[in-house]
Coordinates of C-alpha atoms and ligand atoms in Angstrom, one line a residue:
M1 CA 26.1 105.2 83.9
F2 CA 27.3 105.8 87.7
L3 CA 28.4 103.2 90.6
E4 CA 26.8 103.4 94.1
I5 CA 27.1 101.6 97.1
G6 CA 23.8 99.5 97.4
N7 CA 22.5 96.0 99.2
E8 CA 22.7 92.6 98.0
S9 CA 18.7 92.4 96.5
A10 CA 19.0 95.4 94.5
G11 CA 20.4 95.1 91.2
E12 CA 18.0 93.6 88.4
F13 CA 20.8 91.6 87.3
H14 CA 23.8 90.5 89.7
I15 CA 27.7 89.8 88.4
V16 CA 29.3 87.2 89.7
F17 CA 33.8 86.7 89.5
V18 CA 34.4 83.2 89.0
V19 CA 37.7 83.6 90.1
G20 CA 40.5 80.9 89.9
K21 CA 37.8 78.5 88.3
N22 CA 36.4 78.2 91.7
F23 CA 32.8 76.7 90.7
T24 CA 32.0 75.8 94.6
H25 CA 32.2 79.2 95.7
K26 CA 28.9 80.8 97.5
F27 CA 28.2 83.1 94.5
V28 CA 27.5 80.6 91.7
S29 CA 24.4 79.3 91.7
D30 CA 24.5 76.3 89.6
A31 CA 28.0 75.2 88.6
A32 CA 26.3 71.9 86.6
L33 CA 24.8 74.5 84.7
L34 CA 27.4 76.9 83.7
E35 CA 29.1 73.5 82.7
K36 CA 27.1 72.1 80.6
L37 CA 26.8 75.5 78.8
G38 CA 30.8 75.8 78.3
F39 CA 31.2 78.2 80.9
D40 CA 35.1 77.3 82.5
G41 CA 35.5 80.4 84.4
S42 CA 39.2 81.2 81.8
D43 CA 40.0 84.6 80.8
E44 CA 37.3 86.9 79.7
S45 CA 34.8 84.3 79.0
V46 CA 31.0 85.7 79.9
C47 CA 28.0 83.2 80.5
L48 CA 24.4 85.4 80.9
L49 CA 21.9 83.4 82.5
G50 CA 18.8 85.3 81.6
E51 CA 16.0 83.8 84.1
K52 CA 18.4 84.0 87.4
G53 CA 19.3 87.4 86.5
E54 CA 22.8 86.3 87.0
L55 CA 25.9 87.4 84.9
Y56 CA 29.3 85.1 85.0
V57 CA 32.8 86.5 84.3
G58 CA 35.6 84.3 84.6
V59 CA 39.3 85.4 86.0
E60 CA 41.6 83.1 86.6
D61 CA 44.4 85.1 88.8
G62 CA 42.6 86.6 91.6
T63 CA 45.8 88.7 92.1
D64 CA 45.7 90.3 88.7
H65 CA 44.0 93.6 89.1
E66 CA 44.0 94.1 85.2
S67 CA 42.2 90.7 84.8
F68 CA 39.7 91.9 86.6
R69 CA 39.2 95.1 84.7
I70 CA 39.2 93.1 81.8
A71 CA 36.3 90.5 83.5
A72 CA 34.3 94.5 84.7
A73 CA 34.6 95.3 80.9
K74 CA 33.4 92.4 79.1
A75 CA 30.4 92.2 81.4
I76 CA 29.4 95.7 81.0
N77 CA 29.8 95.0 77.2
T78 CA 27.2 92.0 78.0
L79 CA 25.3 94.1 80.0
K80 CA 24.5 97.1 78.3
S81 CA 22.5 95.8 75.3
L82 CA 19.9 94.3 77.7
K83 CA 17.1 96.6 78.7
I84 CA 17.7 96.8 82.6
K85 CA 18.6 99.7 84.7
T86 CA 20.6 98.4 87.3
A87 CA 23.2 95.6 88.1
S88 CA 24.9 94.6 91.1
V89 CA 28.5 93.5 91.9
A90 CA 29.8 92.0 95.0
I91 CA 32.8 93.2 96.6
Y92 CA 36.0 90.8 96.4
D93 CA 38.8 92.5 98.2
Q94 CA 40.2 90.8 101.5
L95 CA 42.1 93.7 102.2
G96 CA 41.9 97.4 101.4
T97 CA 39.9 98.5 98.1
A98 CA 42.1 97.2 95.4
I99 CA 40.1 94.8 93.6
T100 CA 36.9 96.9 93.8
E101 CA 38.3 100.3 91.9
A102 CA 40.0 98.0 89.3
I103 CA 36.0 96.3 88.7
A104 CA 34.4 100.1 89.1
L105 CA 37.1 100.9 85.9
G106 CA 36.6 98.1 84.1
L107 CA 33.0 98.7 84.1
L108 CA 33.3 102.5 83.0
L109 CA 35.9 102.2 80.9
G110 CA 34.1 98.8 78.9
A111 CA 30.7 101.3 78.9
Y112 CA 32.3 104.1 77.0
E113 CA 29.8 104.2 73.6
F114 CA 31.0 107.2 71.2
T115 CA 27.6 108.0 69.5
Q116 CA 28.3 111.7 68.6
Y117 CA 27.8 110.9 65.1
K118 CA 25.0 108.4 64.8
S119 CA 21.7 110.2 63.5
K120 CA 20.1 107.4 65.6
P121 CA 21.9 106.7 69.0
K122 CA 20.6 103.6 70.8
P123 CA 21.8 104.8 74.8
S124 CA 22.3 102.0 76.9
S125 CA 19.2 101.8 79.3
L126 CA 21.7 101.2 82.4
E127 CA 22.0 103.4 85.1
K128 CA 23.7 102.1 88.0
I129 CA 25.7 99.7 88.7
L130 CA 25.6 98.9 92.7
F131 CA 28.5 97.6 94.7
T132 CA 26.7 95.7 97.9
A133 CA 27.7 94.8 101.4
A134 CA 27.6 90.7 100.0
N135 CA 31.5 90.4 100.2
Y136 CA 33.2 87.0 98.6
H137 CA 35.2 87.0 101.4
G138 CA 33.0 87.7 104.2
A139 CA 35.5 91.0 105.4
A140 CA 33.9 93.8 105.8
I141 CA 34.8 97.0 103.9
E142 CA 34.1 100.1 105.4
T143 CA 32.0 102.4 103.8
G144 CA 34.3 105.0 103.7
A145 CA 36.9 103.3 102.0
L146 CA 34.6 101.7 99.2
K147 CA 33.4 105.3 98.4
A148 CA 36.6 106.5 98.5
A149 CA 37.6 103.8 95.7
L150 CA 34.3 104.2 93.5
S151 CA 34.6 108.2 93.3
K152 CA 38.4 107.6 92.6
A153 CA 37.6 105.0 89.5
T154 CA 35.4 107.5 88.5
L155 CA 37.8 110.4 88.1
V156 CA 40.2 108.3 86.3
A157 CA 37.6 106.6 83.7
D158 CA 36.2 110.0 83.2
A159 CA 39.9 111.7 82.8
V160 CA 40.4 108.6 80.2
N161 CA 36.9 108.9 78.8
F162 CA 37.9 113.1 78.1
V163 CA 40.7 111.6 75.8
R164 CA 38.3 108.9 74.3
D165 CA 35.9 111.9 73.1
L166 CA 38.3 114.4 72.2
V167 CA 40.1 111.5 69.9
N168 CA 37.4 109.8 68.2
Q169 CA 35.8 113.0 66.6
T170 CA 36.2 113.7 63.2
P171 CA 39.1 115.9 62.3
E172 CA 36.9 118.6 61.1
D173 CA 35.3 119.3 64.8
L174 CA 38.8 118.6 66.6
T175 CA 41.0 121.7 65.1
P176 CA 43.9 122.6 66.8
T177 CA 41.7 125.8 68.1
S178 CA 39.0 123.5 69.4
L179 CA 41.4 120.9 71.2
A180 CA 42.6 124.7 73.1
S181 CA 39.1 125.2 73.9
A182 CA 38.8 121.9 75.3
A183 CA 42.4 122.6 77.1
Q184 CA 40.9 126.1 78.2
Q185 CA 37.6 124.9 79.5
T186 CA 39.2 121.9 81.3
A187 CA 41.0 125.1 83.1
N188 CA 38.2 126.9 83.2
D189 CA 36.2 124.3 85.2
L190 CA 38.9 123.3 87.3
K191 CA 40.4 127.1 88.1
L192 CA 44.1 126.0 86.3
E193 CA 46.2 128.9 84.3
C194 CA 46.1 128.3 80.1
N195 CA 47.7 129.8 78.1
I196 CA 46.5 129.4 74.4
Y197 CA 49.6 130.8 71.9
D198 CA 48.8 131.7 68.2
E199 CA 51.1 132.2 64.9
S200 CA 52.2 134.7 65.6
Y201 CA 53.7 134.1 69.1
L202 CA 55.3 130.8 67.0
K203 CA 56.8 133.2 64.4
S204 CA 58.1 135.9 67.2
H205 CA 59.6 132.7 69.1
E206 CA 61.2 131.0 65.9
M207 CA 59.8 127.8 66.4
G208 CA 60.3 127.5 62.4
A209 CA 60.0 123.1 62.7
F210 CA 56.3 124.0 64.2
L211 CA 55.4 126.1 62.3
A212 CA 56.8 124.5 59.1
V213 CA 54.7 121.7 59.7
S214 CA 51.5 123.8 60.1
R215 CA 52.0 125.8 57.0
A216 CA 49.8 124.5 54.5
S217 CA 47.0 124.0 56.6
A218 CA 43.8 125.8 56.3
K219 CA 43.9 125.6 60.2
P220 CA 46.0 128.2 62.3
P221 CA 48.0 126.2 65.0
R222 CA 48.0 126.8 68.8
L223 CA 50.6 126.4 71.4
I224 CA 48.8 125.0 74.3
H225 CA 49.9 125.6 77.8
L226 CA 47.5 124.3 81.2
T227 CA 49.1 124.3 84.5
H228 CA 48.2 122.5 87.6
K229 CA 50.1 124.8 90.3
P230 CA 49.0 123.1 93.8
A231 CA 50.9 125.3 97.0
N232 CA 52.1 122.4 98.5
A233 CA 53.9 120.9 95.0
R234 CA 56.9 118.6 95.4
K235 CA 58.1 118.2 92.2
T236 CA 57.5 119.6 88.9
V237 CA 56.1 117.9 85.4
A238 CA 56.1 118.9 82.4
L239 CA 54.3 117.2 79.7
V240 CA 54.1 117.5 76.1
G241 CA 51.6 116.4 73.6
K242 CA 52.0 115.8 69.9
G243 CA 49.2 117.6 68.7
L244 CA 48.6 116.7 65.2
T245 CA 44.9 116.7 64.6
Y246 CA 45.6 115.2 61.5
D247 CA 47.7 113.9 59.7
S248 CA 47.9 113.4 56.1
G249 CA 51.9 112.8 55.7
G250 CA 52.3 116.1 53.9
L251 CA 54.1 116.0 50.3
S252 CA 55.6 113.0 51.3
L253 CA 51.9 112.2 51.1
K254 CA 50.7 109.1 53.2
P255 CA 48.8 106.0 51.2
A256 CA 44.6 106.4 51.7
D257 CA 45.0 103.0 54.0
Y258 CA 47.4 104.3 56.3
M259 CA 45.7 107.7 56.3
S260 CA 42.5 107.5 57.6
T261 CA 42.6 107.1 61.4
M262 CA 45.1 110.0 61.0
K263 CA 42.6 112.0 63.0
A264 CA 43.7 110.1 66.2
D265 CA 47.3 111.6 65.7
M266 CA 46.8 113.8 68.5
G267 CA 45.8 111.5 71.3
G268 CA 49.4 112.4 73.5
A269 CA 48.2 115.7 73.5
A270 CA 44.3 114.9 74.9
T271 CA 46.1 112.3 77.2
V272 CA 48.4 115.2 78.8
I273 CA 45.1 117.6 79.5
A274 CA 43.5 114.5 80.3
A275 CA 46.3 113.9 82.9
V276 CA 46.8 117.6 84.0
K277 CA 42.6 117.3 84.6
L278 CA 42.7 114.1 86.9
A279 CA 45.9 115.4 88.8
A280 CA 44.0 118.4 90.1
E281 CA 40.8 116.4 90.6
L282 CA 42.7 114.3 92.6
A283 CA 44.9 117.5 94.0
L284 CA 48.2 115.4 93.2
P285 CA 50.8 117.7 95.1
I286 CA 52.9 118.5 92.4
E287 CA 53.4 121.0 89.3
L288 CA 52.0 119.8 86.2
H289 CA 52.5 121.2 82.9
A290 CA 50.6 120.1 79.9
I291 CA 52.5 121.7 77.1
I292 CA 50.9 120.8 73.0
G293 CA 51.8 121.5 69.7
A294 CA 48.5 121.5 67.5
T295 CA 48.3 121.7 63.8
E296 CA 47.3 119.7 60.8
N297 CA 50.3 118.3 58.5
M298 CA 48.5 119.1 55.0
I299 CA 49.6 119.3 51.2
G300 CA 49.5 122.5 49.0
G301 CA 51.4 124.8 47.4
N302 CA 52.7 126.4 50.7
A303 CA 53.5 123.2 52.2
Y304 CA 57.1 122.5 53.6
K305 CA 58.4 120.0 51.7
P306 CA 61.4 117.3 51.8
D307 CA 65.1 118.9 51.2
D308 CA 64.0 122.1 53.5
V309 CA 65.8 123.4 55.8
L310 CA 64.4 124.4 59.1
I311 CA 65.4 126.2 62.3
A312 CA 64.2 125.0 65.5
K313 CA 63.5 127.4 68.7
N314 CA 66.7 126.5 70.0
G315 CA 68.9 127.3 66.8
K316 CA 69.2 124.0 65.7
T317 CA 68.9 123.0 61.9
I318 CA 66.6 120.4 60.7
E319 CA 67.0 118.9 57.1
V320 CA 63.4 117.4 55.8
K321 CA 63.7 114.1 54.6
N322 CA 60.3 113.1 54.8
T323 CA 57.3 115.8 55.6
D324 CA 55.2 112.8 57.4
A325 CA 57.6 112.4 60.3
E326 CA 55.7 115.7 61.1
G327 CA 55.4 114.8 64.8
R328 CA 59.0 114.9 65.6
L329 CA 59.5 118.8 64.0
V330 CA 56.3 119.9 66.1
L331 CA 57.9 118.1 69.4
A332 CA 61.5 119.8 68.9
D333 CA 59.8 123.2 69.5
C334 CA 57.6 122.4 72.3
L335 CA 60.1 120.2 73.9
C336 CA 61.8 123.7 73.6
F337 CA 59.4 126.0 74.8
A338 CA 58.9 123.4 77.7
Q339 CA 62.3 123.9 78.5
D340 CA 62.2 127.5 78.6
K341 CA 58.7 127.9 80.5
V342 CA 59.5 125.5 83.5
P343 CA 63.3 125.3 83.8
H344 CA 63.4 124.6 87.3
L345 CA 61.2 121.3 86.1
D346 CA 62.4 117.8 87.6
Y347 CA 60.7 116.0 84.6
L348 CA 60.1 116.3 81.5
V349 CA 57.8 113.6 79.6
D350 CA 56.8 113.7 76.1
L351 CA 54.1 111.6 74.4
A352 CA 53.3 111.1 70.7
T353 CA 52.0 108.7 68.4
L354 CA 55.1 109.2 67.0
T355 CA 56.3 106.0 64.4
G356 CA 54.6 103.3 63.0
A357 CA 57.7 101.4 63.6
C358 CA 56.6 101.3 67.3
V359 CA 53.5 99.9 66.0
V360 CA 56.0 96.8 64.2
A361 CA 58.0 96.8 66.8
L362 CA 56.1 96.1 69.8
G363 CA 52.5 95.4 68.5
E364 CA 49.6 97.3 69.0
Y365 CA 48.8 96.9 72.5
T366 CA 52.0 98.4 74.0
S367 CA 53.8 101.8 73.9
G368 CA 57.3 102.2 73.5
V369 CA 59.3 104.0 76.4
M370 CA 62.8 105.6 76.2
G371 CA 65.1 108.1 77.3
F372 CA 68.6 107.7 78.6
N373 CA 67.4 107.6 82.7
G374 CA 67.2 104.1 83.5
E375 CA 65.4 104.3 86.9
L376 CA 62.9 106.8 85.2
K377 CA 62.2 104.3 82.5
Q378 CA 61.5 101.4 85.1
A379 CA 59.2 104.1 87.0
F380 CA 57.0 104.0 84.2
L381 CA 57.0 100.2 83.5
Q382 CA 56.3 99.4 87.1
A383 CA 53.6 102.4 86.6
A384 CA 52.4 100.7 83.9
N385 CA 51.7 97.0 85.8
V386 CA 50.2 99.4 87.9
S387 CA 47.7 100.9 85.7
G388 CA 46.9 97.6 83.5
E389 CA 48.4 99.3 80.4
L390 CA 51.1 97.8 78.4
A391 CA 54.4 99.7 77.9
A392 CA 57.8 98.5 77.0
E393 CA 61.8 99.7 76.7
L394 CA 63.3 100.6 73.5
P395 CA 66.8 101.1 74.0
F396 CA 69.2 103.6 72.4
N397 CA 72.6 103.2 71.1
R398 CA 74.9 104.4 69.6
H399 CA 74.7 103.1 65.8
L400 CA 71.4 104.0 65.4
K401 CA 72.3 107.9 66.3
K402 CA 74.3 108.0 63.5
L403 CA 70.9 107.3 61.3
I404 CA 69.7 111.0 61.7
K405 CA 73.2 112.5 61.0
S406 CA 72.9 115.3 57.7
E407 CA 75.0 116.2 55.1
V408 CA 73.6 119.7 54.9
A409 CA 72.2 120.2 58.6
D410 CA 72.7 119.7 62.0
I411 CA 70.5 116.6 61.7
A412 CA 67.5 115.3 59.5
N413 CA 63.9 114.1 60.4
A414 CA 63.7 111.3 59.0
A415 CA 66.7 108.6 59.3
S416 CA 68.6 106.2 56.3
T417 CA 66.8 103.2 57.0
R418 CA 63.4 101.9 58.2
Y419 CA 64.7 99.6 60.8
G420 CA 64.7 101.1 64.4
G421 CA 62.2 103.8 63.7
S422 CA 60.8 104.5 66.8
I423 CA 64.1 104.4 68.6
T424 CA 65.5 106.9 65.7
A425 CA 62.7 109.0 66.5
G426 CA 63.4 109.6 70.0
L427 CA 67.0 110.5 69.5
F428 CA 66.2 112.9 66.8
L429 CA 64.2 114.5 70.3
S430 CA 66.4 114.0 72.1
E431 CA 68.8 116.7 70.3
F432 CA 66.2 119.1 71.4
I433 CA 66.8 118.1 75.7
E434 CA 68.9 120.3 77.2
D435 CA 72.4 118.8 79.2
K436 CA 70.8 119.5 82.3
N437 CA 67.9 118.1 81.4
R438 CA 69.2 114.7 80.1
E439 CA 68.5 112.8 83.3
K440 CA 65.0 114.4 83.2
W441 CA 63.4 113.5 80.2
A442 CA 61.2 110.3 79.2
H443 CA 59.9 109.7 75.7
I444 CA 56.5 107.5 75.3
D445 CA 55.6 106.2 71.6
I446 CA 52.1 105.4 71.9
A447 CA 51.2 105.2 68.4
G448 CA 50.2 101.2 68.9
P449 CA 47.7 101.4 71.8
G450 CA 46.6 105.1 71.5
Y451 CA 43.8 104.1 68.8
V452 CA 42.0 100.8 68.9
E453 CA 40.8 99.2 65.7
K454 CA 39.6 96.5 67.3
A455 CA 38.1 96.3 70.7
W456 CA 40.3 94.5 73.0
G457 CA 40.8 94.8 77.1
V458 CA 39.2 97.6 79.1
N459 CA 38.8 99.5 74.9
P460 CA 35.8 99.7 73.0
F461 CA 36.6 100.2 69.3
G462 CA 38.4 103.8 68.2
A463 CA 40.3 105.8 70.9
S464 CA 41.8 104.3 74.0
G465 CA 42.6 107.2 76.4
Y466 CA 46.2 104.9 76.8
G467 CA 48.2 107.1 78.7
V468 CA 45.9 108.7 81.4
R469 CA 46.6 105.8 83.7
L470 CA 50.3 105.4 82.7
V471 CA 51.3 109.2 83.3
S472 CA 48.2 109.1 86.7
A473 CA 50.0 106.0 88.5
W474 CA 53.3 107.3 87.7
L475 CA 52.6 110.7 89.2
E476 CA 50.8 109.0 91.8
S477 CA 54.6 106.7 92.9
L478 CA 56.7 110.5 92.7
Ligands
BES1 N1 51.9 109.9 63.3 C1 52.3 108.7 62.3 C2 53.0 108.3 63.2 C3 51.9 106.4 63.4 C4 51.3 105.7 62.4 C5 51.2 106.5 64.2 C6 50.7 104.5 62.8 C7 49.3 106.1 64.7 C8 49.8 104.8 63.8 C9 53.9 109.8 62.1 O1 53.8 111.3 61.5 C10 54.4 109.4 61.1 O2 54.0 109.2 60.1 N2 55.6 108.6 60.9 C11 56.7 108.1 60.2 C12 58.1 108.5 60.0 C13 58.8 107.9 59.1 C14 58.1 108.4 57.7 C15 60.1 108.3 59.5 C16 56.5 106.5 60.1 O3 55.9 106.3 60.7 O4 56.2 105.9 59.1
ZN2 ZN1 53.1 111.5 59.8
ZN3 ZN1 52.1 111.7 63.1

């Protein structure tokens, strides 16, 4: 499905936004009928008037872009099951094109379906959505600006849907090597630099934490480094992604109910690839590195064990208390690698489906933002406001830091209590941040919003692609 500029009478169906419960609007053809049908224009409400070819969606607050995105996603969800090829929507913006872009994005994100494993997929007949010159407010929007808004939304949606496609694949299909191929393919398409390292590199560079996690897997690990390096770069940013293509928990095996969905434990990795892809497509003047530790966490005779002591790339020793706290081990080495490979970085940000505790703390919809730099954390919360994703700060403190002390090694990979588990995980990662980079680092735990078990907002069931828009909005703010 794609977006186009068209004229008023073009679509077979017209999507009407009822904003601020205003039913006296020129686009509302029969307010009495809508009332009879129980449509009151509240957020997330929809009403289909089949005979009239009209679909009504409610947006209570006309200044809230996220409400437009969600309403647009609701609209497309209803329309995609109809046997129609085209629909139209009028422009709501009075100034600029921000709402148009929000609507466009909501349509494209809401339309996403993953059917790779259906033997008889039923594709929607919807081919295009026309953004009509008819405007709610009569204010004319310049065609150039309108086109730019539609193509921006299309690029952003493609990047988010790229993540969804990767994460939704089975762990048999999306392996460390196939994740590396996806990064390489992105590099080829956009003429970016991509280096992929195998086990022998991890060994020769003494990445003992990453190696230990990967050891029992039949699938070889990969360290992926993808770079967008524009000539006019104003800042240098390294993004590190957790790329567990499957997390069984290892010998500290997950119970069955918690193991399913762990194909999505590479969501951070897919997001950082997509963030580089999008930055390159938008030609952002930022040197952007995506660094990924891709592996499985499995069991077997040669699996790493609780009680093992690992030596990370920076020489720190780690007591393994729980093999299910594997993400932080892989990230520890990848954070060291990032700081070695990109010594002039301005920011270092990692994205990871790191802890169940983060989901307990904040709910399934919100990521946890951690770090030592208040302004940087604030910038991410602000970027989340812009992108329409939800993020909240989880604060470090000295008491929680003591919980990852080890009697036998420099540090333990799991805390002595479950309480504050996402923060102790963040504090563990901080041990692998060089002093000079402390203020440059942020950690974003996306365990909650990364995978959707019941559709919400602009997200259908399955991978959400969370974080692509957040990182992109943050990069644009730099
Ligand atoms: N991948 C999981 C975290 C996770 C949980 C992601 C739920 C998405 C949804 C991570 O590797 C993990 O298992 N963490 C443990 C850490 C604990 C053993 C200290 C957890 O959260 O229980
Ligand atoms: Zn785990
Ligand atoms: Zn994990």
